[in-house]
mmCIF file of C-alpha atoms in Angstrom:
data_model
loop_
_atom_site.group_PDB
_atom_site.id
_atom_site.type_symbol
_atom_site.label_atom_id
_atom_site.label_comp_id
_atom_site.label_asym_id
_atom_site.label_seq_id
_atom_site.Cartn_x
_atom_site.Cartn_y
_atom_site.Cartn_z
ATOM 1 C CA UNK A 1 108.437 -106.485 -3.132
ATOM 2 C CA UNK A 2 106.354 -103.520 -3.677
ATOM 3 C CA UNK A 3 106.730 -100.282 -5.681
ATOM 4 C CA UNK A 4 107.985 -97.435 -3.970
ATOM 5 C CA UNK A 5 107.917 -93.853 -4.980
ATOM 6 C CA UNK A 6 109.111 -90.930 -3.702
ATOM 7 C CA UNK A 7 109.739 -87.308 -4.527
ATOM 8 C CA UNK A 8 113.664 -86.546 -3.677
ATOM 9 C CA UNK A 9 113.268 -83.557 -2.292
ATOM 10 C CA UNK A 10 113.647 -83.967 1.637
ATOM 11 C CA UNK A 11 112.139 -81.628 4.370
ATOM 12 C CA UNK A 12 114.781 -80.042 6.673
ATOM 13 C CA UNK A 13 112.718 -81.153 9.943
ATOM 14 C CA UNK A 14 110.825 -84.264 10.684
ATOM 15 C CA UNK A 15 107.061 -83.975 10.095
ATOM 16 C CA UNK A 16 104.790 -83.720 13.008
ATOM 17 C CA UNK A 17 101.881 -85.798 11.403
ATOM 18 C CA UNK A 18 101.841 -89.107 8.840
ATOM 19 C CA UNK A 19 98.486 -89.095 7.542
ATOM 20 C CA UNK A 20 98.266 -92.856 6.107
ATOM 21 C CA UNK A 21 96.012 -92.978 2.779
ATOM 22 C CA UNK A 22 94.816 -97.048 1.498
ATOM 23 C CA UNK A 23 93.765 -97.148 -1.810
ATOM 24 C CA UNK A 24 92.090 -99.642 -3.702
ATOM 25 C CA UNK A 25 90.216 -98.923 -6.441
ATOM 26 C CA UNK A 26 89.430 -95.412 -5.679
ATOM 27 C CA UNK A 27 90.858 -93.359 -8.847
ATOM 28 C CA UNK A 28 87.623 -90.621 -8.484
ATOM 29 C CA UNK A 29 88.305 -89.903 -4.880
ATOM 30 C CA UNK A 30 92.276 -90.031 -4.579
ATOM 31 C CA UNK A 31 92.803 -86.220 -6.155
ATOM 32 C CA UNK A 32 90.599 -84.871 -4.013
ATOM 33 C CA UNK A 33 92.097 -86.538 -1.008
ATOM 34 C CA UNK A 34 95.312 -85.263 -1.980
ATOM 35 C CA UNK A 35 94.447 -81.526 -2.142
ATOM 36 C CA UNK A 36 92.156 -82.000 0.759
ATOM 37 C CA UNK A 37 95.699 -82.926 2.641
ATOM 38 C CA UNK A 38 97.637 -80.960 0.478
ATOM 39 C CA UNK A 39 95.909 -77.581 1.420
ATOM 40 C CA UNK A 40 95.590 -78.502 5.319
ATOM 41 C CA UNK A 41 97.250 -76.020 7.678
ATOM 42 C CA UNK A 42 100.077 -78.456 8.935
ATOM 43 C CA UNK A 43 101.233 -79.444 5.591
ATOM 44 C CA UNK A 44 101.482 -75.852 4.473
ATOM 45 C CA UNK A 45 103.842 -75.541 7.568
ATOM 46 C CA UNK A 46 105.989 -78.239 6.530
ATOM 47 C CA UNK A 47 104.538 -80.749 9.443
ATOM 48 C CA UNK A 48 102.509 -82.800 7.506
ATOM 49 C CA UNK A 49 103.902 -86.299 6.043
ATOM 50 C CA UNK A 50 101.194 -88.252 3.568
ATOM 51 C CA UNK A 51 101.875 -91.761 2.635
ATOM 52 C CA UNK A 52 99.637 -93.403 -0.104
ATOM 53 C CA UNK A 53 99.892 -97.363 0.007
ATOM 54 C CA UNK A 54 97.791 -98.482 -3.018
ATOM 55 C CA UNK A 55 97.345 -101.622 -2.276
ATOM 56 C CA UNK A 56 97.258 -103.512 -6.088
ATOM 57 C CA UNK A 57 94.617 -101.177 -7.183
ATOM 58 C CA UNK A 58 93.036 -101.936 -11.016
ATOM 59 C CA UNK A 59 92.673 -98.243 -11.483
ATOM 60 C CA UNK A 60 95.154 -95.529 -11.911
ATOM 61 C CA UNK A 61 95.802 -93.888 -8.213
ATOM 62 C CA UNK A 62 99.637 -94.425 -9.057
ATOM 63 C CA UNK A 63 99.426 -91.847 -11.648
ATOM 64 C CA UNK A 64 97.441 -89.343 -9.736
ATOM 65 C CA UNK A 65 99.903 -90.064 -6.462
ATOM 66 C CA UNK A 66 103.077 -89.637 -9.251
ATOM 67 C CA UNK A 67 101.505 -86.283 -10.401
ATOM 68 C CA UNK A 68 100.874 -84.406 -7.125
ATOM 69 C CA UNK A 69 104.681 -86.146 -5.851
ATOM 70 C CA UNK A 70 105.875 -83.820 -8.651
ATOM 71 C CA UNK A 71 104.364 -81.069 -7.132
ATOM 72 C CA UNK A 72 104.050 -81.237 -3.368
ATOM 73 C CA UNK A 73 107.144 -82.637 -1.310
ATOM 74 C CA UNK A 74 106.425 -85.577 1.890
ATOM 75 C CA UNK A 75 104.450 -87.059 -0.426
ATOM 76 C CA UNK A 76 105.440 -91.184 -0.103
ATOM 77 C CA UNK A 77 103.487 -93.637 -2.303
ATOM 78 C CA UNK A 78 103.881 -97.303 -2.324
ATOM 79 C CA UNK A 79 101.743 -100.285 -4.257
ATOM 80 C CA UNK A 80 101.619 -103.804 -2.975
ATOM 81 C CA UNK A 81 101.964 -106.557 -5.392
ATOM 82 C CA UNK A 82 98.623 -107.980 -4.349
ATOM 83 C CA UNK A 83 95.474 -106.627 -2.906
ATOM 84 C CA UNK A 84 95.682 -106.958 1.087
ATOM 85 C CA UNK A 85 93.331 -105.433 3.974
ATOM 86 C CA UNK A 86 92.788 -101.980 4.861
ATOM 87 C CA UNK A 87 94.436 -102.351 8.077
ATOM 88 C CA UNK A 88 97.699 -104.517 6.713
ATOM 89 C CA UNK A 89 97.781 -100.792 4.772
ATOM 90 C CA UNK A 90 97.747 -98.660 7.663
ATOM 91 C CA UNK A 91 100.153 -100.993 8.947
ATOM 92 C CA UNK A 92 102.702 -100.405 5.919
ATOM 93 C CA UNK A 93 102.322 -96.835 6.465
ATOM 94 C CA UNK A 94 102.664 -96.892 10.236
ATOM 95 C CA UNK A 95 105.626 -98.772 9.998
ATOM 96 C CA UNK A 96 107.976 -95.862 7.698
ATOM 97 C CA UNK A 97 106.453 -93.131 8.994
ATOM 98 C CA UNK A 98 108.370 -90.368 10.285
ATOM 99 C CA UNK A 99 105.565 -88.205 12.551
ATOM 100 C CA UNK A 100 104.709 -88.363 15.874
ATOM 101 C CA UNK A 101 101.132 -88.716 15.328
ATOM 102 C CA UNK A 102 98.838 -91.302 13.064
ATOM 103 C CA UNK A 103 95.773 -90.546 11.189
ATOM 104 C CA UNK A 104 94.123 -92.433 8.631
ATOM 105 C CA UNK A 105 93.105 -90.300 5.224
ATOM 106 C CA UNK A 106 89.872 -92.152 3.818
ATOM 107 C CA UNK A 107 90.005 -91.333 0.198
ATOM 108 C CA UNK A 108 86.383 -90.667 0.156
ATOM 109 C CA UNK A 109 86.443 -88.511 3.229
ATOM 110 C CA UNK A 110 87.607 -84.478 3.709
ATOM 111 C CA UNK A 111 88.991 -82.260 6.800
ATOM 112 C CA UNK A 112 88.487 -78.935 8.007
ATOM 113 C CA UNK A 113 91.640 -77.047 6.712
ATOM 114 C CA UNK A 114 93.007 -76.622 10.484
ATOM 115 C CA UNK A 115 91.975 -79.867 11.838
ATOM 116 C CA UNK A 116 95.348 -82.028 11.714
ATOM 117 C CA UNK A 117 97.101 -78.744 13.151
ATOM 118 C CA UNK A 118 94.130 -78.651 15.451
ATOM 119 C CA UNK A 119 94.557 -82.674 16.775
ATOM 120 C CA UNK A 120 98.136 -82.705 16.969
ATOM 121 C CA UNK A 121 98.711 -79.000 18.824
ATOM 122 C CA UNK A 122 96.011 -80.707 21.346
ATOM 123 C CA UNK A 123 98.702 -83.958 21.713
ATOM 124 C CA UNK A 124 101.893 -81.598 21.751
ATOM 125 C CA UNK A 125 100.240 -80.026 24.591
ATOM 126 C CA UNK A 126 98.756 -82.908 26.402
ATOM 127 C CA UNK A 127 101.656 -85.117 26.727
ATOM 128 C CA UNK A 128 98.986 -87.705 28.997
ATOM 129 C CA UNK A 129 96.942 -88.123 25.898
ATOM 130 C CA UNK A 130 96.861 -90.804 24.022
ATOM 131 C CA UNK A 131 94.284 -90.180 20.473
ATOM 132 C CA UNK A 132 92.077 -87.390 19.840
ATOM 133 C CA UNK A 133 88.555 -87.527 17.781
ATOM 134 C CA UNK A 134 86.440 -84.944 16.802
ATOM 135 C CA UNK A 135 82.788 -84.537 15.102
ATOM 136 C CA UNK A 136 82.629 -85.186 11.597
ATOM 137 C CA UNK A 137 79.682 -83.304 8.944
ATOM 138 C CA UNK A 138 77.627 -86.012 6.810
ATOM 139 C CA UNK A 139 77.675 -85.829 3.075
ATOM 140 C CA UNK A 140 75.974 -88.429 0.520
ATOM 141 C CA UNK A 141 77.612 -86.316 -2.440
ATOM 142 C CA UNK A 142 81.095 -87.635 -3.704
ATOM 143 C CA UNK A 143 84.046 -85.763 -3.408
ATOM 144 C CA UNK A 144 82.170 -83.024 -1.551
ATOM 145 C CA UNK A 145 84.162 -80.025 -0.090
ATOM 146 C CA UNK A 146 84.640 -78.447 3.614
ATOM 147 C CA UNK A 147 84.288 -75.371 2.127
ATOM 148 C CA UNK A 148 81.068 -75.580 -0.117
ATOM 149 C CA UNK A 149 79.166 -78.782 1.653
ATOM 150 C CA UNK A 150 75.265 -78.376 2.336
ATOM 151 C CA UNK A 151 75.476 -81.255 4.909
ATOM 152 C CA UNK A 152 72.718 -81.314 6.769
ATOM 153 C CA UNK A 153 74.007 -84.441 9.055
ATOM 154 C CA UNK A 154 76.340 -84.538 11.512
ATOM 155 C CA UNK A 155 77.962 -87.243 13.615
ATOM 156 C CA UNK A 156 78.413 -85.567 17.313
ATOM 157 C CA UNK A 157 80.120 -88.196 19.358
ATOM 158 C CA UNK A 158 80.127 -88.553 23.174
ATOM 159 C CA UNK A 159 82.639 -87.632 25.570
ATOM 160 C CA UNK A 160 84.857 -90.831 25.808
ATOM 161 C CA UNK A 161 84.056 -93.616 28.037
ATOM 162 C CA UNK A 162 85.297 -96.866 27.897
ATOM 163 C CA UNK A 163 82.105 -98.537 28.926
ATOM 164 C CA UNK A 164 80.276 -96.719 26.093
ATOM 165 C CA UNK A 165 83.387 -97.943 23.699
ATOM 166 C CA UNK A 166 82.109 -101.385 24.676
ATOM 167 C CA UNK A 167 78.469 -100.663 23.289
ATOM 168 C CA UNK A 168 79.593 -99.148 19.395
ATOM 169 C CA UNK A 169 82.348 -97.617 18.314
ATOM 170 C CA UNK A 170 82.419 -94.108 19.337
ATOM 171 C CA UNK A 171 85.976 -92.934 17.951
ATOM 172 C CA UNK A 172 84.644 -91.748 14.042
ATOM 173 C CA UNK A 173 86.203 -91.646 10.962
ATOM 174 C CA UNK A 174 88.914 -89.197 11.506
ATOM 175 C CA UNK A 175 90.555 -90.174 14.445
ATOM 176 C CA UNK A 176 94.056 -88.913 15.407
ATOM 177 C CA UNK A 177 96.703 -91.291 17.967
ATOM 178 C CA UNK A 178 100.583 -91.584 18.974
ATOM 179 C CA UNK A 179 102.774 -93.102 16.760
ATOM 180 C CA UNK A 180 104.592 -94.670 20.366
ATOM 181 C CA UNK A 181 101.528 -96.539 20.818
ATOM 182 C CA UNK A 182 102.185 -99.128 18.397
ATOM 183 C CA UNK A 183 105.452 -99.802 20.229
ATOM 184 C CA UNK A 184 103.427 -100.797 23.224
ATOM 185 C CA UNK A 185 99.890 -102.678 21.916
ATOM 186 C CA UNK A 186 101.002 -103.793 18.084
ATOM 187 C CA UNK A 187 99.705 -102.868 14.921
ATOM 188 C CA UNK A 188 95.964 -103.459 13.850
ATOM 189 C CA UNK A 189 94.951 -106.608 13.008
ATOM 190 C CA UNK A 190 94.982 -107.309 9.345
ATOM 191 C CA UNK A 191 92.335 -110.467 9.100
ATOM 192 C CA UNK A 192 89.826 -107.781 9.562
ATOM 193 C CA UNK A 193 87.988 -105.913 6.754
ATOM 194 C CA UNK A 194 86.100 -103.872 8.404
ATOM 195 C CA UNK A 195 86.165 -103.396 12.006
ATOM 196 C CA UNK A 196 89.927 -103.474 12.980
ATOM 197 C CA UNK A 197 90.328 -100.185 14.039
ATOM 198 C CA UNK A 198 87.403 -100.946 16.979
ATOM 199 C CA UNK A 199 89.441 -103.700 18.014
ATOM 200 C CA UNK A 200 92.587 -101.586 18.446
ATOM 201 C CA UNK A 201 90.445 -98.951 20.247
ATOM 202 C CA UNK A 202 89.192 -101.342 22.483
ATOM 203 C CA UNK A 203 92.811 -103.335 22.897
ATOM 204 C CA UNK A 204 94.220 -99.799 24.296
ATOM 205 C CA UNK A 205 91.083 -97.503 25.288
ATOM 206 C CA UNK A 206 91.269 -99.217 29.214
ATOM 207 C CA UNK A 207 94.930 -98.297 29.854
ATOM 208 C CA UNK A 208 95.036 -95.033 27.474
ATOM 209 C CA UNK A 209 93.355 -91.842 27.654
ATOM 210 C CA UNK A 210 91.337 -90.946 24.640
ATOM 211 C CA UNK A 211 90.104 -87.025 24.396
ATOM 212 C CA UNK A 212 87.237 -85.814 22.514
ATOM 213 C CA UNK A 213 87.550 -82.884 21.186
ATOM 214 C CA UNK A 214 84.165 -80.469 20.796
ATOM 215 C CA UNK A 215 84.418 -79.573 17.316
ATOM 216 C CA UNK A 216 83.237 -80.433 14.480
ATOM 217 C CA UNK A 217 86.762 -81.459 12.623
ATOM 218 C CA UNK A 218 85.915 -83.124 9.202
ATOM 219 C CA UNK A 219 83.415 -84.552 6.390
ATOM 220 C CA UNK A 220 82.465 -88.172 6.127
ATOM 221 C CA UNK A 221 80.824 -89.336 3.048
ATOM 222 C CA UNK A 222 78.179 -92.125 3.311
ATOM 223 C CA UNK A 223 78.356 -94.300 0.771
ATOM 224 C CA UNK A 224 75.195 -96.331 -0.235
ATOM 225 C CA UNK A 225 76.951 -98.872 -1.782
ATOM 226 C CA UNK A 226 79.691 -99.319 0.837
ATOM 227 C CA UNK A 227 77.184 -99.228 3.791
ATOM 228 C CA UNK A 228 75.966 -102.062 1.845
ATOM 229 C CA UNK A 229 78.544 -104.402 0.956
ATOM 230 C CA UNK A 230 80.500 -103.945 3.894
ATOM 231 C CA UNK A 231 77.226 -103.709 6.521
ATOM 232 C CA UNK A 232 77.202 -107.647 7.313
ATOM 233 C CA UNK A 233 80.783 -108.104 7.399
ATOM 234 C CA UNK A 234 81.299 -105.475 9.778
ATOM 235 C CA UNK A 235 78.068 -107.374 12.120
ATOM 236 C CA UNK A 236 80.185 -110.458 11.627
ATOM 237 C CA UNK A 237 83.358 -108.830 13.034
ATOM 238 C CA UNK A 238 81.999 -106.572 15.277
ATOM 239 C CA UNK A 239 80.446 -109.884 17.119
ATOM 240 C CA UNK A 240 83.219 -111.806 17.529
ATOM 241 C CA UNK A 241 85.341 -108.820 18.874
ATOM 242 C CA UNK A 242 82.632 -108.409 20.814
ATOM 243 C CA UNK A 243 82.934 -112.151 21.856
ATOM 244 C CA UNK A 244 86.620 -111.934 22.138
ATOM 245 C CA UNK A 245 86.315 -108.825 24.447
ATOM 246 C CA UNK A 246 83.678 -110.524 26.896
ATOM 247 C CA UNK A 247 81.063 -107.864 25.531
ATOM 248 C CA UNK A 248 78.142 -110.153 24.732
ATOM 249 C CA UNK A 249 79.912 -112.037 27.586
ATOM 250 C CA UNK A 250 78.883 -109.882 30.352
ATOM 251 C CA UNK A 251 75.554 -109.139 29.116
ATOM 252 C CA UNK A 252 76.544 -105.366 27.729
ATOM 253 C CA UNK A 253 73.669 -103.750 25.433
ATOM 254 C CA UNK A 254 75.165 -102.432 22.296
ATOM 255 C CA UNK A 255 73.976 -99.282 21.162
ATOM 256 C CA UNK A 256 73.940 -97.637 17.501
ATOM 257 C CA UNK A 257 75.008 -94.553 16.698
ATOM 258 C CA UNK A 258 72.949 -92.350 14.490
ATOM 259 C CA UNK A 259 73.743 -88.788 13.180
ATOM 260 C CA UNK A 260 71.784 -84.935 14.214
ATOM 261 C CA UNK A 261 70.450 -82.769 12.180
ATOM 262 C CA UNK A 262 72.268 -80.033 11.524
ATOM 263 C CA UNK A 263 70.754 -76.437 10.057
ATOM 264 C CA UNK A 264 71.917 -74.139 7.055
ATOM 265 C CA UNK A 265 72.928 -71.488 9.446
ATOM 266 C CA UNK A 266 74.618 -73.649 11.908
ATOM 267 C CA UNK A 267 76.950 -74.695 8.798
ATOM 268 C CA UNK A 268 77.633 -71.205 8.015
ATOM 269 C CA UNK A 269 79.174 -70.577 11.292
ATOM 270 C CA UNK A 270 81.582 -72.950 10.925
ATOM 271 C CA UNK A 271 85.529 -72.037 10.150
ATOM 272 C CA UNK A 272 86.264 -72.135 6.610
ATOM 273 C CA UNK A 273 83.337 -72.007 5.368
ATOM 274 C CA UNK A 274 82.749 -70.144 1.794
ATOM 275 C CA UNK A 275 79.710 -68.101 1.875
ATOM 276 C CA UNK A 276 78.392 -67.534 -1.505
ATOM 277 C CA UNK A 277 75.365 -64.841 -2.218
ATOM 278 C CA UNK A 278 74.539 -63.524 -5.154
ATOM 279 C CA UNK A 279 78.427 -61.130 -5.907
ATOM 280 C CA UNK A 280 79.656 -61.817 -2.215
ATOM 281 C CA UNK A 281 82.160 -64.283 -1.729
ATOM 282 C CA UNK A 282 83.926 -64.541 1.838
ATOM 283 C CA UNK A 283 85.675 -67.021 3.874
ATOM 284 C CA UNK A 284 85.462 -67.352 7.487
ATOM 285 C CA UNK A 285 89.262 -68.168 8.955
ATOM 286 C CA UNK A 286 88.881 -68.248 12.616
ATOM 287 C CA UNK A 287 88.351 -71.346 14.430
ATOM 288 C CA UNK A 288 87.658 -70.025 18.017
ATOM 289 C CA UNK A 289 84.016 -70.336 18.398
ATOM 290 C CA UNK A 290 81.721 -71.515 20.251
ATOM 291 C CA UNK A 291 80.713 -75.045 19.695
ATOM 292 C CA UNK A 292 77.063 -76.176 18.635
ATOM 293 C CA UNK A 293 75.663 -78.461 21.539
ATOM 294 C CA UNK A 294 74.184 -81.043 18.759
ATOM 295 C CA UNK A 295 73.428 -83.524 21.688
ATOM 296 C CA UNK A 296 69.901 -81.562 23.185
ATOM 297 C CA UNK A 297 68.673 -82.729 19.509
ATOM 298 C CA UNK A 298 65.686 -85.163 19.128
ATOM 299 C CA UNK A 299 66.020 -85.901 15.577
ATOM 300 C CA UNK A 300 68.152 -88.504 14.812
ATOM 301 C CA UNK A 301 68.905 -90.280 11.370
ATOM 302 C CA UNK A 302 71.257 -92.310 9.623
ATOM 303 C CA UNK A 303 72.757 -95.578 10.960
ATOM 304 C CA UNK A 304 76.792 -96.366 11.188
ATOM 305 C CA UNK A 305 77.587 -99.679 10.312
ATOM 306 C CA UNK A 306 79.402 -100.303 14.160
#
């Protein structure tokens, strides 16, 4: 059995989103997770579920989870008696949740304050669509903040295609998908560490339509230390999906993706964005504009792991 925790309060309507969180371990980034999601758009509107499965974490994410449930209502936290895989967590979460749409919450990653709202009014009104991905900024500072980041990185990722799925995974961090889907294909695969989530892509993308959408949605944090330890596991599963798949198979080149630079006034432009100079203080609230063609860029840096 696991613990289960939940505030009693119930919301009159079923949530529209379940954003699944998997802890382990990750006590300095949970609180900021939680008010990332906390202050998004949809939850302020009631649509927004979050379930937090710490999966037998050695720090104290329970108490943090506990403290905002006291607070904040569809706010679902379970722990796991032992320590299982990332994707056995997103399974847990699938499984009870109550939304239409899926998203994974990295605890170590942040959203623009629209961009749920913004993925799941793109699936309400494309019924043929299947997941949605956007463009994520690049920070190396922990808990970093939509609002104040000085990224200067950005992952733009290509229109989808599943032939390009075959050569890296093109989906990013912050990826948004049906709920119904599971029903259909199964849950993600929990012997992997690393790399389930491009197996699931890759079980679906041929018979599903994936949308990218041109915006730059979210911040990813690159983690030294995680590239690191989790770099050669993720070339050891990558390969044998790859394997399984027929990739290597039928002689397909795999590709790297790499991030584009991205200037100090580009970030400025962006919605909800605090602009700080000198006494002056403003936030920019609109999201229509017009989106920054990062692809006619030439310098490239930064390597994702798949």
């Amino acid at each position: 059995m696991w613990a289960t925790v939940q505030r009693k309060a119930k919301p009159t309507t079923l949530p529209q989103v379940s954003a699944i969180i998997s802890t382990y371990n990750s006590e300095k980034f949970l609180r900021g997770c939680l008010e990332d999601l906390v202050n998004q758009t949809l939850y302020k509107k009631g649509k927004l579920e979050i379930i937090i499965i710490d999966s037998a974490s050695e720090e104290k994410e329970g108490a943090i989870a506990q403290e905002f449930q006291t607070k904040y209502s569809q706010i679902i936290y379970q722990r796991t008696p032992e320590r299982e895989s990332i994707y056995a967590a997103w399974n847990r979460g699938i499984k009870i949740a109550k939304g239409n749409y899926i998203t994974n919450a990295n605890t170590d990653d942040r959203h623009r304050p629209d961009a749920l709202e913004f993925m799941a009014n793109y699936l309400d009104n494309n019924p043929q669509t299947s997941l949605v991905y956007g463009d994520q900024l690049v920070t190396t500072f922990p808990n970093d903040s939509w609002a104040t980041t000085q990224a200067n990185k950005c992952w733009n990722w290509p229109e989808f295609d599943y032939q390009e799925l075959e050569r890296r995974c093109i989906i990013g961090p912050q990826p948004m998908w049906r709920k119904s889907l599971h029903e259909i294909y199964g849950y993600f695969r929990s012997e992997f560490r690393v790399a389930g989530d491009y197996e699931f892509w890759l079980r679906i993308g041929k018979n599903e339509k994936f949308v990218r959408l041109p915006e730059i949605l979210g911040l990813y944090f690159e983690n030294e230390k995680g590239l690191e330890k989790g770099g050669e596991r993720a070339k050891e599963e990558t390969d044998d999906i790859c394997n399984e798949y027929g990739i290597f198979q039928r002689g397909v080149k795999r590709k790297i993706s790499v991030t584009t630079q991205i200037s100090s006034a580009e970030l400025m432009t962006l919605p909800y964005r605090q602009i700080i100079g000198g006494s002056q203080r403003s936030k920019v609230k609109n999201s229509q504009y017009e989106p920054i063609d990062f692809l006619s860029r030439s310098d490239l840096v930064s390597v994702i792991i798949y």
